[in-house]
Amino acid sequence: MKSDSFYYAVIFSSQRNSSDCAGYEQMAERMVELAKIQKGFLGMESSRGSDGFGITVSYWQTLEDISAWKSNSEHKIAQEFGRSKWYESFSTRVCKVEREYGVGK
Amino acid sequence: MKSDSFYYAVIFSSQRNSSDCAGYEQMAERMVELAKIQKGFLGMESSRGSDGFGITVSYWQTLEDISAWKSNSEHKIAQEFGRSKWYESFSTRVCKVEREYGVGK
């Protein structure tokens, strides 16, 4: 997941409403597949609890890669659906990863 | 959640095993309470799916605040329990939040 020097994380937090679960799942899976083939994509991890609150973190090589992904036309449609239909609230934070540590990965 | 200029995020991703759920829940709740009263704490969000994979992001004013929290004696005991008993794997990333946007918060 690491690039040579540093890399970036996009923290996307969202509260799902209860509408259109099938449509949401389908779009979410498609966005994962689409993100994976974007330039600079390094990885992604995601969780959502039974209360509908979820966090997805995607990792990218550069800020430009993140901007390009944000502007991707299919992704923009998904964002619009999310805003108008699927999310009660959401927030996005773009971060520079300064250091990391962990086990078992 | 925002400080005056910039702030930091700690992304903690973990895969729970299935052992000692009651003990884990109790410790997790205690750590949230303890984090909240630490210097520089700005907020926290957390989710865990039915597959046991979870992401917790905590937000802090400075890197020093994050180091102090990491070294907190009660937190260190919780970390040791997590490592030896509760987590199949985990990773921690310390990040600088570069920008944010969102709705409904």
Coordinates of C-alpha atoms in Angstrom, one line a residue:
Chain A
M1 CA 0.0 0.0 0.0
K2 CA 2.9 2.3 0.6
S3 CA 4.4 4.5 -2.1
D4 CA 8.1 5.3 -2.0
S5 CA 7.9 8.3 0.3
F6 CA 4.6 9.5 1.6
Y7 CA 1.0 9.0 0.4
Y8 CA -2.5 10.3 1.1
A9 CA -5.7 9.0 2.7
V10 CA -9.3 10.1 2.0
I11 CA -11.5 9.5 5.0
F12 CA -15.1 9.3 3.9
S13 CA -17.6 9.0 6.8
S14 CA -21.3 8.6 6.1
Q15 CA -24.6 7.9 7.7
R16 CA -26.8 5.8 5.5
N17 CA -30.6 6.3 5.5
S18 CA -32.7 3.2 5.0
S19 CA -33.7 3.8 1.4
D20 CA -32.9 1.7 -1.7
C21 CA -30.4 -0.8 -0.2
A22 CA -30.1 -2.8 -3.3
G23 CA -29.3 0.2 -5.5
Y24 CA -26.8 1.5 -2.9
E25 CA -25.0 -1.8 -2.6
Q26 CA -24.7 -2.1 -6.4
M27 CA -23.3 1.4 -6.8
A28 CA -20.9 1.0 -3.8
E29 CA -19.4 -2.2 -5.3
R30 CA -19.1 -0.5 -8.7
M31 CA -17.3 2.4 -7.1
V32 CA -14.8 0.1 -5.4
E33 CA -14.0 -1.6 -8.8
L34 CA -13.7 1.8 -10.5
A35 CA -11.5 3.3 -7.8
K36 CA -9.1 0.3 -8.1
I37 CA -8.3 1.0 -11.7
Q38 CA -7.6 4.8 -11.2
K39 CA -4.2 6.2 -11.4
G40 CA -2.4 6.4 -8.1
F41 CA -4.9 4.1 -6.2
L42 CA -3.0 2.3 -3.4
G43 CA -5.8 0.6 -1.5
M44 CA -9.1 0.9 0.4
E45 CA -10.7 -0.3 3.6
S46 CA -14.3 0.0 4.6
S47 CA -16.7 -0.8 7.4
R48 CA -20.3 0.0 8.2
G49 CA -22.1 -0.9 11.4
S50 CA -25.6 -2.0 12.0
D51 CA -26.5 1.6 12.9
G52 CA -25.8 2.6 9.3
F53 CA -22.7 4.7 10.1
G54 CA -19.7 3.8 7.9
I55 CA -16.2 4.8 7.3
T56 CA -14.3 4.2 4.0
V57 CA -10.6 5.1 3.8
S58 CA -9.0 5.1 0.4
Y59 CA -5.2 5.6 -0.1
W60 CA -3.6 7.5 -3.0
Q61 CA -0.2 8.4 -4.3
T62 CA -0.8 12.1 -4.8
L63 CA -3.3 14.9 -4.2
E64 CA -3.7 15.1 -8.0
D65 CA -4.8 11.5 -8.1
I66 CA -7.5 12.3 -5.5
S67 CA -8.7 15.3 -7.4
A68 CA -9.0 13.2 -10.6
W69 CA -10.9 10.5 -8.8
K70 CA -13.3 13.1 -7.3
S71 CA -13.9 14.4 -10.8
N72 CA -14.4 11.1 -12.5
S73 CA -17.7 11.3 -14.4
E74 CA -19.1 8.0 -13.2
H75 CA -18.0 8.8 -9.6
K76 CA -19.7 12.2 -9.8
I77 CA -23.0 10.5 -10.6
A78 CA -22.5 8.2 -7.6
Q79 CA -21.7 11.2 -5.4
E80 CA -24.9 13.0 -6.6
F81 CA -27.0 9.9 -5.8
G82 CA -25.3 9.6 -2.4
R83 CA -26.0 13.3 -1.6
S84 CA -29.7 13.3 -2.8
K85 CA -30.8 9.8 -2.0
W86 CA -28.6 7.5 0.2
Y87 CA -26.8 9.5 2.9
E88 CA -28.3 11.4 5.8
S89 CA -25.0 13.0 6.3
F90 CA -21.4 12.6 5.2
S91 CA -18.0 14.1 5.4
T92 CA -14.8 13.8 3.4
R93 CA -11.3 14.5 4.7
V94 CA -8.2 14.5 2.6
C95 CA -5.1 13.7 4.7
K96 CA -1.4 13.2 4.3
V97 CA -0.2 10.0 6.0
E98 CA 2.7 11.0 8.2
R99 CA 3.5 7.6 9.7
E100 CA 2.1 4.2 10.2
Y101 CA 2.5 1.1 12.3
G102 CA 0.7 -2.2 12.7
V103 CA 0.8 -5.9 12.9
G104 CA -0.7 -8.9 11.2
K105 CA -1.0 -7.3 7.8
Chain B
M1 CA -14.0 19.4 15.4
K2 CA -11.7 21.8 13.5
S3 CA -8.9 23.6 15.2
D4 CA -7.8 27.1 14.0
S5 CA -5.5 26.0 11.2
F6 CA -4.9 22.3 10.6
Y7 CA -5.3 19.2 12.7
Y8 CA -4.5 15.5 12.7
A9 CA -6.3 12.2 12.3
V10 CA -5.4 8.8 13.6
I11 CA -6.9 6.0 11.5
F12 CA -7.0 2.8 13.4
S13 CA -8.2 -0.2 11.4
S14 CA -8.7 -3.6 13.1
Q15 CA -9.9 -7.1 12.5
R16 CA -11.5 -8.4 15.6
N17 CA -11.3 -12.1 16.5
S18 CA -14.3 -13.7 18.2
S19 CA -12.9 -13.9 21.7
D20 CA -14.1 -12.1 24.9
C21 CA -16.7 -9.8 23.4
A22 CA -17.9 -8.5 26.8
G23 CA -14.4 -7.6 27.9
Y24 CA -13.6 -6.0 24.6
E25 CA -16.7 -3.8 24.6
Q26 CA -16.1 -2.6 28.1
M27 CA -12.5 -1.7 27.3
A28 CA -13.5 0.0 24.0
E29 CA -16.1 2.2 25.8
R30 CA -13.6 3.1 28.5
M31 CA -11.0 4.1 25.9
V32 CA -13.5 6.4 24.2
E33 CA -14.2 8.1 27.6
L34 CA -10.6 8.3 28.4
A35 CA -9.6 9.7 24.9
K36 CA -12.3 12.5 25.3
I37 CA -10.6 14.0 28.3
Q38 CA -7.1 14.0 26.8
K39 CA -5.4 17.3 25.8
G40 CA -5.9 18.1 22.2
F41 CA -8.7 15.6 21.5
L42 CA -11.1 17.0 18.9
G43 CA -13.4 14.1 18.1
M44 CA -13.8 10.5 17.1
E45 CA -15.9 8.4 14.8
S46 CA -16.1 4.6 14.6
S47 CA -17.7 1.8 12.8
R48 CA -17.4 -2.0 12.8
G49 CA -19.2 -4.3 10.4
S50 CA -20.7 -7.8 11.0
D51 CA -17.4 -9.3 9.6
G52 CA -15.5 -7.9 12.6
F53 CA -13.5 -5.4 10.6
G54 CA -13.6 -1.9 12.1
I55 CA -12.3 1.6 11.5
T56 CA -11.9 4.2 14.2
V57 CA -10.7 7.7 13.4
S58 CA -9.8 10.1 16.2
Y59 CA -8.9 13.7 15.6
W60 CA -6.2 15.7 17.4
Q61 CA -4.8 19.2 17.5
T62 CA -1.1 18.2 17.4
L63 CA 1.3 15.3 16.9
E64 CA 2.4 15.8 20.5
D65 CA -1.2 15.2 21.6
I66 CA -1.3 11.9 19.7
S67 CA 2.0 10.8 21.2
A68 CA 0.8 11.6 24.6
W69 CA -2.4 9.6 24.1
K70 CA -0.4 6.6 22.7
S71 CA 1.7 6.7 25.8
N72 CA -1.1 7.0 28.3
S73 CA -0.6 4.2 30.8
E74 CA -4.2 3.0 30.8
H75 CA -4.3 3.2 27.0
K76 CA -1.1 1.2 26.9
I77 CA -2.7 -1.7 28.8
A78 CA -5.6 -1.6 26.4
Q79 CA -3.2 -1.7 23.4
E80 CA -1.5 -4.7 24.9
F81 CA -4.8 -6.5 25.4
G82 CA -5.8 -5.7 21.9
R83 CA -2.5 -7.0 20.5
S84 CA -2.5 -10.2 22.5
K85 CA -6.1 -11.0 22.8
W86 CA -8.7 -9.2 20.7
Y87 CA -7.3 -8.3 17.3
E88 CA -6.4 -10.7 14.5
S89 CA -4.6 -7.7 12.9
F90 CA -4.6 -4.0 13.1
S91 CA -2.9 -0.9 11.7
T92 CA -2.5 2.7 12.8
R93 CA -1.9 5.6 10.5
V94 CA -1.2 9.1 11.7
C95 CA -2.3 11.7 9.2
K96 CA -2.4 15.5 8.7
V97 CA -5.8 16.6 7.6
E98 CA -5.2 18.8 4.5
R99 CA -8.8 19.7 3.7
E100 CA -12.4 18.6 4.4
Y101 CA -15.9 19.0 3.0
G102 CA -19.2 17.5 3.8
V103 CA -22.9 18.0 4.4
G104 CA -25.4 17.4 7.1
K105 CA -23.0 17.7 10.1

